[in-house]
């Protein structure tokens, strides 16, 4: 028995203990006796065992730290070289070398290399990977994961001498001491493992070969789609059917209110506010230029043409306005409640900022301009001037003013549709009427109602005036 053992290489000495305390005191004795290549195996973590065995703190944190620093340096060097030297490119107006912008990559690489350091450092320090450890040859060692505590002294320790170690361990109160010998099972890696490994390497080359093959050959087959995305969305031709929409028509009707380019709305009179037939009779070339500009859908040319009309007017006397341009006299659209409401809305949106909700010319823009005291400011016109009433200022001219602007006021043809411009014209007329109406213009059925309202409003005004007078008198007495 001893013969066979002596032929084998001794690896160390293993002692078994039944309690934590006996293990710890044994550890201390071994440490004090000067052994350093020692280890303890316990079924659960035992506090203070490192100290009892005199194990020095691991160098793993340092490996981790320097691997991390290496990552930071690599990242910063790479970024400074790329962004600051090799390919200088302004990104978001930052300097070429902008440390704040470099942080994400530097951070990522630091973490990556630090975790590699921790992972592979642990393997290296523990001498991993290895198939087996000689301590497993000890028949009772399995209980290290169950209910026994083991202390191990490596034969590589300078002080190791089998007899001395055995007596020392016996002294510590261990009742099972066993010399661990090197594992004598064959060292050669089993053949099946080589075969599996070889097969795996061979299989891993197959995808690469497929890619290489595809790069040098052509195929008439359609592309192999893993994610089809929108590659197969069917395109429909005019007049075809589809199951996608309820009416089975592939061609979709226009969205209501769509205006095609160049689409004429109503007659030229409606579009310009000018009675084109009369203009033709009065000034044929001008009428032709106007029509041509309209046919070409040239907004700027139309505005120019109509403004020219207006300028010519200005050069002539005010009185001749009506004679130089035959304006459309009455709103060509049917003026009803719907049109007026539309006009009110559009006036509120487009005109009231300057002209005010009541049309008196004191909108927010004007108030602001007055406040700032701009001396070049031209105040918006008051719609209640009698020169702007329909007898002197026909609907067509008002329409043209909205469309093409006048003097300091910009044109709104680009923003407001033809219908809405006429709706505004109708609303401006109503606005003007509202400030100058007599009781006669009220329908008979509502006359009573209106005159009552007027009466009570008058009374209210009177009451307010009296109150103000009383207050003034009271103040004077004081
Ligand atoms: C940006 C401010 C502004 C807006 C918005 C504006 N106007 Fe004017 N408007 C003016 C100014 C300023 C004048 C006076 C121009 C001048 O006398 O040089 C004026 C003048 C007028 C006149 C009198 C033109 C004349 O021949 O004397 C009418 C009518 C008029 N605007 C109607 C409208 C209508 C309707 C709208 C809404 C579509 C509108 N304006 C939107 C600023 C504006």
Short mmCIF file of C-alpha atoms and ligand atoms in Angstrom, two decimals:
data_model
loop_
_atom_site.label_atom_id
_atom_site.label_comp_id
_atom_site.label_asym_id
_atom_site.label_seq_id
_atom_site.Cartn_x
_atom_site.Cartn_y
_atom_site.Cartn_z
CA UNK A 1 0.00 0.00 0.00
CA UNK A 2 2.71 2.44 1.03
CA UNK A 3 4.73 1.28 -2.00
CA UNK A 4 2.10 2.22 -4.49
CA UNK A 5 1.54 5.54 -2.75
CA UNK A 6 5.21 6.47 -2.78
CA UNK A 7 5.29 6.03 -6.57
CA UNK A 8 2.62 8.60 -6.92
CA UNK A 9 3.34 12.31 -6.74
CA UNK A 10 2.16 13.76 -3.45
CA UNK A 11 -0.02 16.83 -3.88
CA UNK A 12 -0.76 17.79 -0.30
CA UNK A 13 -2.30 16.84 3.00
CA UNK A 14 -6.04 16.99 3.76
CA UNK A 15 -7.54 17.10 7.27
CA UNK A 16 -11.24 16.84 8.08
CA UNK A 17 -13.02 18.69 10.90
CA UNK A 18 -16.58 18.45 12.16
CA UNK A 19 -17.10 21.98 13.50
CA UNK A 20 -16.32 25.49 12.39
CA UNK A 21 -14.50 26.26 15.63
CA UNK A 22 -12.14 23.29 15.38
CA UNK A 23 -11.44 24.25 11.74
CA UNK A 24 -10.70 27.87 12.67
CA UNK A 25 -8.35 26.99 15.51
CA UNK A 26 -6.57 24.46 13.25
CA UNK A 27 -6.22 27.18 10.59
CA UNK A 28 -4.64 29.55 13.11
CA UNK A 29 -2.15 26.91 14.21
CA UNK A 30 -1.15 26.10 10.65
CA UNK A 31 -0.76 29.81 9.89
CA UNK A 32 1.31 30.38 13.02
CA UNK A 33 3.48 27.41 12.12
CA UNK A 34 4.40 29.37 8.96
CA UNK A 35 2.53 27.49 6.20
CA UNK A 36 1.35 29.73 3.37
CA UNK A 37 0.17 27.41 0.54
CA UNK A 38 -2.98 26.37 2.36
CA UNK A 39 -6.68 26.29 1.66
CA UNK A 40 -9.91 25.51 3.47
CA UNK A 41 -13.11 24.01 2.06
CA UNK A 42 -16.41 24.56 3.85
CA UNK A 43 -20.06 23.91 2.94
CA UNK A 44 -20.92 27.57 3.62
CA UNK A 45 -18.94 30.82 3.93
CA UNK A 46 -17.09 30.97 7.24
CA UNK A 47 -16.39 34.45 8.58
CA UNK A 48 -12.81 35.18 9.53
CA UNK A 49 -11.38 32.17 7.69
CA UNK A 50 -9.19 34.35 5.43
CA UNK A 51 -7.62 35.94 8.47
CA UNK A 52 -7.27 32.61 10.28
CA UNK A 53 -5.44 31.15 7.25
CA UNK A 54 -3.44 34.34 6.67
CA UNK A 55 -4.76 34.64 3.09
CA UNK A 56 -3.73 37.95 1.54
CA UNK A 57 -6.39 40.07 -0.17
CA UNK A 58 -6.80 39.16 -3.83
CA UNK A 59 -5.14 41.27 -6.53
CA UNK A 60 -8.29 40.96 -8.69
CA UNK A 61 -9.46 44.56 -7.96
CA UNK A 62 -6.13 45.83 -9.30
CA UNK A 63 -6.41 43.76 -12.46
CA UNK A 64 -9.93 45.12 -12.85
CA UNK A 65 -8.80 48.69 -12.22
CA UNK A 66 -5.92 48.63 -14.71
CA UNK A 67 -8.02 46.91 -17.36
CA UNK A 68 -10.60 49.70 -16.91
CA UNK A 69 -7.96 52.44 -17.18
CA UNK A 70 -6.66 50.77 -20.33
CA UNK A 71 -10.19 50.92 -21.74
CA UNK A 72 -10.48 54.63 -20.98
CA UNK A 73 -7.13 55.34 -22.62
CA UNK A 74 -7.90 53.31 -25.72
CA UNK A 75 -11.27 55.04 -26.14
CA UNK A 76 -9.91 58.56 -25.65
CA UNK A 77 -6.94 57.94 -27.94
CA UNK A 78 -9.24 56.53 -30.59
CA UNK A 79 -11.72 59.43 -30.34
CA UNK A 80 -9.07 62.15 -30.24
CA UNK A 81 -7.34 60.62 -33.25
CA UNK A 82 -10.52 60.12 -35.25
CA UNK A 83 -12.46 63.30 -34.44
CA UNK A 84 -9.62 65.65 -33.65
CA UNK A 85 -6.87 64.69 -36.08
CA UNK A 86 -7.68 62.20 -38.83
CA UNK A 87 -11.21 63.25 -39.83
CA UNK A 88 -11.99 66.67 -38.43
CA UNK A 89 -15.71 67.19 -38.78
CA UNK A 90 -17.89 69.73 -36.99
CA UNK A 91 -20.71 67.96 -35.19
CA UNK A 92 -23.40 70.10 -33.53
CA UNK A 93 -20.95 73.01 -33.44
CA UNK A 94 -18.73 71.27 -30.87
CA UNK A 95 -14.93 71.59 -30.82
CA UNK A 96 -13.12 68.77 -32.65
CA UNK A 97 -11.78 67.46 -29.36
CA UNK A 98 -14.72 67.70 -27.01
CA UNK A 99 -14.27 65.63 -23.86
CA UNK A 100 -17.92 65.77 -22.79
CA UNK A 101 -18.88 64.28 -26.16
CA UNK A 102 -16.23 61.56 -25.76
CA UNK A 103 -17.56 60.39 -22.39
CA UNK A 104 -20.11 57.79 -23.59
CA UNK A 105 -17.62 55.78 -25.66
CA UNK A 106 -14.87 56.12 -23.05
CA UNK A 107 -17.29 55.03 -20.34
CA UNK A 108 -18.48 52.01 -22.32
CA UNK A 109 -14.97 50.82 -23.13
CA UNK A 110 -13.87 51.32 -19.51
CA UNK A 111 -16.71 49.14 -18.29
CA UNK A 112 -16.12 46.55 -21.01
CA UNK A 113 -12.41 46.09 -20.33
CA UNK A 114 -12.89 46.25 -16.55
CA UNK A 115 -15.42 43.43 -16.69
CA UNK A 116 -13.18 41.43 -19.02
CA UNK A 117 -10.38 42.01 -16.52
CA UNK A 118 -12.54 40.80 -13.64
CA UNK A 119 -13.80 37.75 -15.53
CA UNK A 120 -10.59 36.50 -17.12
CA UNK A 121 -8.47 37.68 -14.17
CA UNK A 122 -10.50 35.43 -11.87
CA UNK A 123 -9.93 32.50 -14.23
CA UNK A 124 -6.21 33.13 -14.42
CA UNK A 125 -5.76 33.58 -10.65
CA UNK A 126 -7.64 30.35 -10.01
CA UNK A 127 -5.70 28.46 -12.66
CA UNK A 128 -8.86 27.83 -14.67
CA UNK A 129 -10.00 26.22 -16.83
CA UNK A 130 -8.95 22.71 -15.76
CA UNK A 131 -10.73 19.40 -15.93
CA UNK A 132 -10.15 18.30 -12.39
CA UNK A 133 -8.32 19.00 -9.14
CA UNK A 134 -6.39 16.31 -7.19
CA UNK A 135 -8.33 17.08 -3.99
CA UNK A 136 -11.29 15.35 -5.61
CA UNK A 137 -9.41 12.05 -5.32
CA UNK A 138 -9.91 12.18 -1.55
CA UNK A 139 -12.79 9.75 -0.88
CA UNK A 140 -14.37 11.90 1.88
CA UNK A 141 -13.89 15.25 0.19
CA UNK A 142 -17.44 15.24 -1.29
CA UNK A 143 -18.75 16.11 2.17
CA UNK A 144 -17.13 19.54 1.82
CA UNK A 145 -20.39 20.59 0.18
CA UNK A 146 -22.48 18.92 2.88
CA UNK A 147 -21.46 18.82 6.56
CA UNK A 148 -17.68 18.65 6.88
CA UNK A 149 -14.85 21.20 6.96
CA UNK A 150 -11.51 20.50 5.32
CA UNK A 151 -8.11 22.02 5.72
CA UNK A 152 -5.53 21.47 3.04
CA UNK A 153 -1.79 22.04 2.97
CA UNK A 154 -0.17 22.03 -0.46
CA UNK A 155 2.95 19.95 -0.92
CA UNK A 156 4.52 22.89 -2.81
CA UNK A 157 4.80 24.77 0.47
CA UNK A 158 8.49 25.28 1.39
CA UNK A 159 7.94 23.88 4.90
CA UNK A 160 6.07 20.81 3.70
CA UNK A 161 7.26 17.56 5.12
CA UNK A 162 4.75 14.74 5.28
CA UNK A 163 5.46 13.47 8.79
CA UNK A 164 5.63 16.95 10.38
CA UNK A 165 2.44 18.08 8.71
CA UNK A 166 0.62 14.93 9.71
CA UNK A 167 1.59 15.27 13.37
CA UNK A 168 0.72 18.96 13.37
CA UNK A 169 -2.71 18.22 11.95
CA UNK A 170 -3.24 15.39 14.43
CA UNK A 171 -2.44 17.89 17.19
CA UNK A 172 -5.19 20.18 15.99
CA UNK A 173 -7.72 17.46 16.80
CA UNK A 174 -8.55 16.17 13.33
CA UNK A 175 -9.49 12.52 13.30
CA UNK A 176 -9.17 12.06 9.52
CA UNK A 177 -5.92 13.03 7.82
CA UNK A 178 -5.17 11.90 4.31
CA UNK A 179 -2.31 12.49 1.91
CA UNK A 180 -3.66 13.68 -1.44
CA UNK A 181 -1.86 12.29 -4.47
CA UNK A 182 -1.90 13.51 -8.05
CA UNK A 183 -4.73 12.15 -10.13
CA UNK A 184 -3.28 9.22 -12.14
CA UNK A 185 -6.10 8.89 -14.62
CA UNK A 186 -4.87 9.26 -18.22
CA UNK A 187 -3.91 12.82 -19.16
CA UNK A 188 -4.88 12.53 -22.80
CA UNK A 189 -8.07 14.27 -23.81
CA UNK A 190 -10.60 11.62 -24.88
CA UNK A 191 -10.95 11.25 -28.63
CA UNK A 192 -14.69 11.97 -28.80
CA UNK A 193 -13.99 15.44 -27.39
CA UNK A 194 -11.55 16.13 -30.23
CA UNK A 195 -14.12 14.91 -32.70
CA UNK A 196 -16.90 17.09 -31.32
CA UNK A 197 -14.58 20.07 -31.26
CA UNK A 198 -13.47 19.45 -34.83
CA UNK A 199 -17.08 19.09 -35.99
CA UNK A 200 -18.04 22.36 -34.30
CA UNK A 201 -15.19 24.23 -35.99
CA UNK A 202 -16.13 22.73 -39.35
CA UNK A 203 -19.80 23.64 -38.88
CA UNK A 204 -18.95 27.20 -37.93
CA UNK A 205 -17.23 27.68 -41.29
CA UNK A 206 -20.37 26.77 -43.26
CA UNK A 207 -22.16 30.17 -42.92
CA UNK A 208 -18.97 31.91 -43.97
CA UNK A 209 -18.69 29.66 -47.03
CA UNK A 210 -22.34 30.39 -47.92
CA UNK A 211 -21.70 34.13 -47.76
CA UNK A 212 -18.56 33.79 -49.90
CA UNK A 213 -20.43 31.68 -52.44
CA UNK A 214 -23.24 34.25 -52.67
CA UNK A 215 -20.77 37.03 -53.24
CA UNK A 216 -19.26 35.39 -56.31
CA UNK A 217 -22.38 33.89 -57.92
CA UNK A 218 -25.61 35.28 -59.37
CA UNK A 219 -29.09 33.94 -58.71
CA UNK A 220 -32.31 34.34 -60.69
CA UNK A 221 -34.32 33.59 -57.55
CA UNK A 222 -35.95 36.47 -55.67
CA UNK A 223 -34.17 37.66 -52.56
CA UNK A 224 -34.77 35.56 -49.47
CA UNK A 225 -36.88 37.73 -47.19
CA UNK A 226 -36.63 37.27 -43.46
CA UNK A 227 -38.27 40.63 -42.79
CA UNK A 228 -40.36 41.63 -45.84
CA UNK A 229 -40.75 45.27 -44.62
CA UNK A 230 -42.74 47.07 -47.32
CA UNK A 231 -41.12 45.30 -50.26
CA UNK A 232 -44.34 43.61 -51.32
CA UNK A 233 -46.89 46.44 -50.98
CA UNK A 234 -49.03 46.10 -54.09
CA UNK A 235 -49.20 49.21 -56.29
CA UNK A 236 -52.54 49.78 -58.02
CA UNK A 237 -53.14 51.25 -61.46
CA UNK A 238 -55.90 53.72 -62.31
CA UNK A 239 -59.40 52.24 -62.36
CA UNK A 240 -58.35 48.98 -60.65
CA UNK A 241 -60.23 47.47 -57.74
CA UNK A 242 -59.00 46.85 -54.24
CA UNK A 243 -60.36 45.09 -51.19
CA UNK A 244 -58.70 47.66 -48.94
CA UNK A 245 -61.49 50.26 -49.11
CA UNK A 246 -65.23 49.74 -48.60
CA UNK A 247 -66.12 51.05 -52.08
CA UNK A 248 -63.52 48.73 -53.73
CA UNK A 249 -62.02 51.65 -55.67
CA UNK A 250 -58.24 51.80 -55.85
CA UNK A 251 -58.45 55.47 -56.95
CA UNK A 252 -59.42 57.54 -53.96
CA UNK A 253 -61.69 60.57 -54.31
CA UNK A 254 -60.29 63.99 -53.39
CA UNK A 255 -60.46 65.05 -49.79
CA UNK A 256 -63.37 67.53 -49.54
CA UNK A 257 -62.15 71.06 -50.13
CA UNK A 258 -59.16 69.99 -52.25
CA UNK A 259 -58.25 72.62 -54.84
CA UNK A 260 -56.18 71.44 -57.78
CA UNK A 261 -53.51 73.71 -59.15
CA UNK A 262 -54.97 76.09 -61.71
CA UNK A 263 -58.53 75.11 -60.87
CA UNK A 264 -60.77 78.12 -61.52
CA UNK A 265 -63.45 78.76 -58.98
CA UNK A 266 -66.47 80.39 -60.53
CA UNK A 267 -66.08 82.98 -63.24
CA UNK A 268 -63.27 85.48 -63.61
CA UNK A 269 -65.54 88.11 -62.09
CA UNK A 270 -65.78 86.08 -58.92
CA UNK A 271 -62.03 85.48 -58.91
CA UNK A 272 -61.03 89.12 -59.41
CA UNK A 273 -63.88 91.22 -58.12
CA UNK A 274 -63.77 92.97 -61.50
CA UNK A 275 -66.53 92.87 -64.10
CA UNK A 276 -64.22 91.53 -66.81
CA UNK A 277 -66.68 91.99 -69.67
CA UNK A 278 -67.01 95.69 -68.92
CA UNK A 279 -63.23 96.02 -68.52
CA UNK A 280 -62.87 94.38 -71.93
CA UNK A 281 -65.10 97.02 -73.42
CA UNK A 282 -63.30 99.87 -71.62
CA UNK A 283 -59.66 98.77 -71.82
CA UNK A 284 -59.17 95.64 -73.87
CA UNK A 285 -55.35 95.19 -73.43
CA UNK A 286 -55.62 95.45 -69.66
CA UNK A 287 -58.47 92.93 -69.55
CA UNK A 288 -56.45 90.55 -71.71
CA UNK A 289 -53.37 90.82 -69.51
CA UNK A 290 -55.52 90.11 -66.46
CA UNK A 291 -57.15 87.06 -68.05
CA UNK A 292 -53.78 85.75 -69.27
CA UNK A 293 -52.30 86.03 -65.80
CA UNK A 294 -55.26 84.12 -64.39
CA UNK A 295 -55.06 81.39 -66.98
CA UNK A 296 -51.41 80.83 -66.12
CA UNK A 297 -52.34 80.63 -62.47
CA UNK A 298 -49.67 83.23 -61.80
CA UNK A 299 -50.64 84.73 -58.47
CA UNK A 300 -47.95 87.42 -58.55
CA UNK A 301 -48.85 88.52 -62.09
CA UNK A 302 -52.53 88.74 -61.20
CA UNK A 303 -51.80 90.84 -58.14
CA UNK A 304 -49.54 93.06 -60.23
CA UNK A 305 -52.19 93.45 -62.89
CA UNK A 306 -54.93 94.33 -60.43
CA UNK A 307 -52.64 96.61 -58.44
CA UNK A 308 -51.71 98.35 -61.64
CA UNK A 309 -55.38 98.94 -62.07
CA UNK A 310 -55.48 100.38 -58.59
CA UNK A 311 -52.41 102.54 -59.15
CA UNK A 312 -53.76 103.96 -62.32
CA UNK A 313 -56.81 104.80 -60.30
CA UNK A 314 -54.85 106.62 -57.70
CA UNK A 315 -53.11 108.70 -60.31
CA UNK A 316 -56.49 109.84 -61.49
CA UNK A 317 -58.96 111.67 -59.36
CA UNK A 318 -60.77 109.88 -56.54
CA UNK A 319 -64.03 110.59 -58.23
CA UNK A 320 -63.09 108.61 -61.30
CA UNK A 321 -62.45 105.36 -59.39
CA UNK A 322 -65.71 103.92 -60.48
CA UNK A 323 -65.07 104.83 -64.10
CA UNK A 324 -61.53 103.38 -64.41
CA UNK A 325 -62.36 99.91 -63.11
CA UNK A 326 -65.71 98.27 -63.50
CA UNK A 327 -65.82 96.58 -60.03
CA UNK A 328 -68.34 93.87 -59.37
CA UNK A 329 -71.07 95.73 -57.48
CA UNK A 330 -72.68 93.01 -55.46
CA UNK A 331 -71.44 89.93 -53.71
CA UNK A 332 -71.75 87.10 -56.30
CA UNK A 333 -72.29 84.47 -53.59
CA UNK A 334 -75.66 83.93 -51.92
CA UNK A 335 -75.52 85.97 -48.76
CA UNK A 336 -77.17 83.93 -46.01
CA UNK A 337 -76.55 83.17 -42.35
CA UNK A 338 -74.01 80.45 -43.16
CA UNK A 339 -71.92 82.77 -45.35
CA UNK A 340 -72.04 85.56 -42.76
CA UNK A 341 -70.93 83.20 -39.98
CA UNK A 342 -68.09 81.99 -42.17
CA UNK A 343 -67.15 85.58 -42.91
CA UNK A 344 -67.26 86.49 -39.23
CA UNK A 345 -64.95 83.60 -38.42
CA UNK A 346 -62.48 84.47 -41.18
CA UNK A 347 -62.58 88.17 -40.33
CA UNK A 348 -61.77 87.26 -36.74
CA UNK A 349 -58.87 85.09 -37.90
CA UNK A 350 -57.32 87.33 -40.58
CA UNK A 351 -58.48 90.92 -40.23
CA UNK A 352 -59.22 91.59 -36.56
CA UNK A 353 -55.56 91.58 -35.50
CA UNK A 354 -55.16 94.90 -37.30
CA UNK A 355 -58.66 96.22 -37.87
CA UNK A 356 -60.14 95.08 -34.54
CA UNK A 357 -63.17 92.87 -34.00
CA UNK A 358 -65.47 95.85 -34.57
CA UNK A 359 -63.54 96.96 -37.68
CA UNK A 360 -62.69 100.36 -36.20
CA UNK A 361 -59.00 99.89 -36.88
CA UNK A 362 -57.80 99.39 -33.33
CA UNK A 363 -56.74 95.72 -33.34
CA UNK A 364 -53.96 94.35 -31.16
CA UNK A 365 -51.28 95.06 -33.76
CA UNK A 366 -52.34 98.71 -33.89
CA UNK A 367 -52.48 99.01 -30.10
CA UNK A 368 -48.99 97.63 -29.82
CA UNK A 369 -47.64 99.90 -32.55
CA UNK A 370 -49.22 102.95 -30.87
CA UNK A 371 -47.75 101.90 -27.53
CA UNK A 372 -44.26 101.69 -29.04
CA UNK A 373 -44.82 105.00 -30.82
CA UNK A 374 -43.50 104.08 -34.29
CA UNK A 375 -43.59 107.29 -36.26
CA UNK A 376 -43.84 105.51 -39.64
CA UNK A 377 -46.86 103.46 -38.54
CA UNK A 378 -49.87 103.68 -40.83
CA UNK A 379 -52.93 102.79 -38.76
CA UNK A 380 -55.34 100.25 -40.28
CA UNK A 381 -58.39 101.86 -41.84
CA UNK A 382 -61.65 102.24 -39.98
CA UNK A 383 -64.24 100.16 -41.84
CA UNK A 384 -66.91 102.62 -40.73
CA UNK A 385 -65.57 105.53 -42.77
CA UNK A 386 -68.31 106.37 -45.23
CA UNK A 387 -65.80 106.16 -48.12
CA UNK A 388 -65.68 102.42 -47.48
CA UNK A 389 -69.43 101.94 -47.62
CA UNK A 390 -70.83 100.03 -50.54
CA UNK A 391 -72.08 103.06 -52.44
CA UNK A 392 -68.54 104.45 -52.76
CA UNK A 393 -66.57 101.23 -52.30
CA UNK A 394 -68.18 98.39 -54.27
CA UNK A 395 -67.99 94.78 -53.09
CA UNK A 396 -65.63 93.91 -55.95
CA UNK A 397 -63.12 96.52 -54.81
CA UNK A 398 -63.31 95.35 -51.20
CA UNK A 399 -62.69 91.82 -52.52
CA UNK A 400 -59.70 93.07 -54.50
CA UNK A 401 -58.32 94.89 -51.43
CA UNK A 402 -58.45 91.67 -49.44
CA UNK A 403 -56.93 89.66 -52.30
CA UNK A 404 -54.17 91.97 -53.47
CA UNK A 405 -53.70 94.34 -50.54
CA UNK A 406 -53.61 98.08 -50.84
CA UNK A 407 -50.83 100.55 -50.11
CA UNK A 408 -49.48 99.44 -46.68
CA UNK A 409 -51.87 96.50 -46.30
CA UNK A 410 -50.69 93.12 -47.59
CA UNK A 411 -52.81 90.87 -49.84
CA UNK A 412 -54.39 87.69 -48.53
CA UNK A 413 -55.07 85.78 -51.77
CA UNK A 414 -52.44 83.22 -50.76
CA UNK A 415 -54.06 82.50 -47.42
CA UNK A 416 -57.80 82.96 -47.81
CA UNK A 417 -59.82 81.06 -50.44
CA UNK A 418 -61.97 82.94 -52.94
CA UNK A 419 -65.18 81.87 -51.19
CA UNK A 420 -63.91 82.95 -47.81
CA UNK A 421 -62.81 86.33 -49.19
CA UNK A 422 -66.34 86.93 -50.47
CA UNK A 423 -67.68 85.74 -47.11
CA UNK A 424 -65.50 88.37 -45.42
CA UNK A 425 -66.85 90.99 -47.82
CA UNK A 426 -70.40 90.03 -46.79
CA UNK A 427 -69.47 90.17 -43.12
CA UNK A 428 -67.78 93.59 -43.45
CA UNK A 429 -71.01 94.89 -44.96
CA UNK A 430 -72.97 93.50 -42.02
CA UNK A 431 -70.43 95.05 -39.65
CA UNK A 432 -70.86 98.42 -41.33
CA UNK A 433 -74.63 98.11 -41.16
CA UNK A 434 -74.47 97.23 -37.46
CA UNK A 435 -73.02 100.65 -36.64
CA UNK A 436 -75.54 102.69 -38.63
CA UNK A 437 -78.79 100.81 -38.74
CA UNK A 438 -82.16 102.49 -38.21
CA UNK A 439 -85.16 100.69 -36.75
CA UNK A 440 -86.61 100.52 -40.27
CA UNK A 441 -84.05 97.90 -41.32
CA UNK A 442 -85.28 95.49 -38.61
CA UNK A 443 -87.90 92.95 -39.80
CA UNK A 444 -91.42 93.83 -38.57
CA UNK A 445 -91.72 90.64 -36.54
CA UNK A 446 -88.75 91.55 -34.34
CA UNK A 447 -89.24 95.33 -34.17
CA UNK A 448 -90.83 95.22 -30.69
CA UNK A 449 -88.09 93.07 -29.29
CA UNK A 450 -85.40 95.38 -30.66
CA UNK A 451 -87.05 98.61 -29.54
CA UNK A 452 -87.49 97.17 -26.04
CA UNK A 453 -83.81 96.27 -25.95
CA UNK A 454 -82.94 99.77 -27.13
CA UNK A 455 -85.17 101.32 -24.45
CA UNK A 456 -83.61 99.30 -21.63
CA UNK A 457 -80.13 100.06 -22.94
CA UNK A 458 -80.97 103.77 -22.95
CA UNK A 459 -82.29 103.53 -19.37
CA UNK A 460 -79.16 101.73 -18.29
CA UNK A 461 -76.98 104.44 -19.85
CA UNK A 462 -79.04 107.13 -18.12
CA UNK A 463 -78.73 105.35 -14.78
CA UNK A 464 -74.98 105.10 -15.19
CA UNK A 465 -74.74 108.78 -16.07
CA UNK A 466 -76.78 109.73 -13.00
CA UNK A 467 -74.63 107.57 -10.77
CA UNK A 468 -71.49 109.16 -12.14
CA UNK A 469 -72.94 112.62 -11.57
CA UNK A 470 -73.87 111.74 -7.98
CA UNK A 471 -70.42 110.37 -7.33
CA UNK A 472 -68.85 113.54 -8.73
CA UNK A 473 -71.11 115.71 -6.55
CA UNK A 474 -70.22 113.65 -3.46
CA UNK A 475 -66.56 114.11 -4.19
CA UNK A 476 -66.95 117.84 -4.56
CA UNK A 477 -68.72 118.10 -1.20
CA UNK A 478 -65.79 116.42 0.45
C1 LIG B 1 -51.39 93.55 -41.00
C2 LIG B 1 -52.47 94.41 -40.66
C3 LIG B 1 -53.73 94.31 -41.50
C4 LIG B 1 -54.51 93.21 -41.70
C5 LIG B 1 -54.32 91.81 -41.13
C6 LIG B 1 -55.59 93.63 -42.54
N1 LIG B 1 -55.46 94.93 -42.85
FE1 LIG B 1 -56.75 96.03 -43.92
N2 LIG B 1 -55.55 97.60 -43.74
C7 LIG B 1 -54.39 97.66 -43.02
C8 LIG B 1 -53.78 98.95 -43.14
C9 LIG B 1 -52.47 99.39 -42.47
C10 LIG B 1 -54.62 99.68 -43.97
C11 LIG B 1 -54.41 101.11 -44.43
C12 LIG B 1 -53.45 101.06 -45.61
C13 LIG B 1 -52.99 102.43 -46.05
O1 LIG B 1 -53.74 103.34 -45.91
O2 LIG B 1 -51.84 102.45 -46.51
C14 LIG B 1 -55.71 98.82 -44.31
C15 LIG B 1 -56.76 99.20 -45.13
C16 LIG B 1 -57.87 98.42 -45.35
C17 LIG B 1 -59.03 98.86 -46.09
C18 LIG B 1 -59.21 100.21 -46.73
C19 LIG B 1 -58.60 100.16 -48.09
C20 LIG B 1 -58.75 101.48 -48.83
O3 LIG B 1 -58.93 101.36 -50.06
O4 LIG B 1 -58.63 102.51 -48.21
C21 LIG B 1 -59.91 97.82 -46.09
C22 LIG B 1 -61.28 97.80 -46.72
C23 LIG B 1 -59.28 96.74 -45.36
N3 LIG B 1 -58.05 97.13 -44.93
C24 LIG B 1 -59.88 95.51 -45.18
C25 LIG B 1 -59.22 94.45 -44.57
C26 LIG B 1 -59.81 93.14 -44.46
C27 LIG B 1 -61.19 92.75 -44.93
C28 LIG B 1 -58.88 92.38 -43.86
C29 LIG B 1 -58.99 90.90 -43.54
C30 LIG B 1 -58.90 90.04 -44.69
C31 LIG B 1 -57.74 93.22 -43.57
N4 LIG B 1 -57.98 94.46 -44.04
C32 LIG B 1 -56.60 92.76 -42.94
C33 LIG B 1 -53.85 96.65 -42.28
C34 LIG B 1 -54.33 95.37 -42.23
#
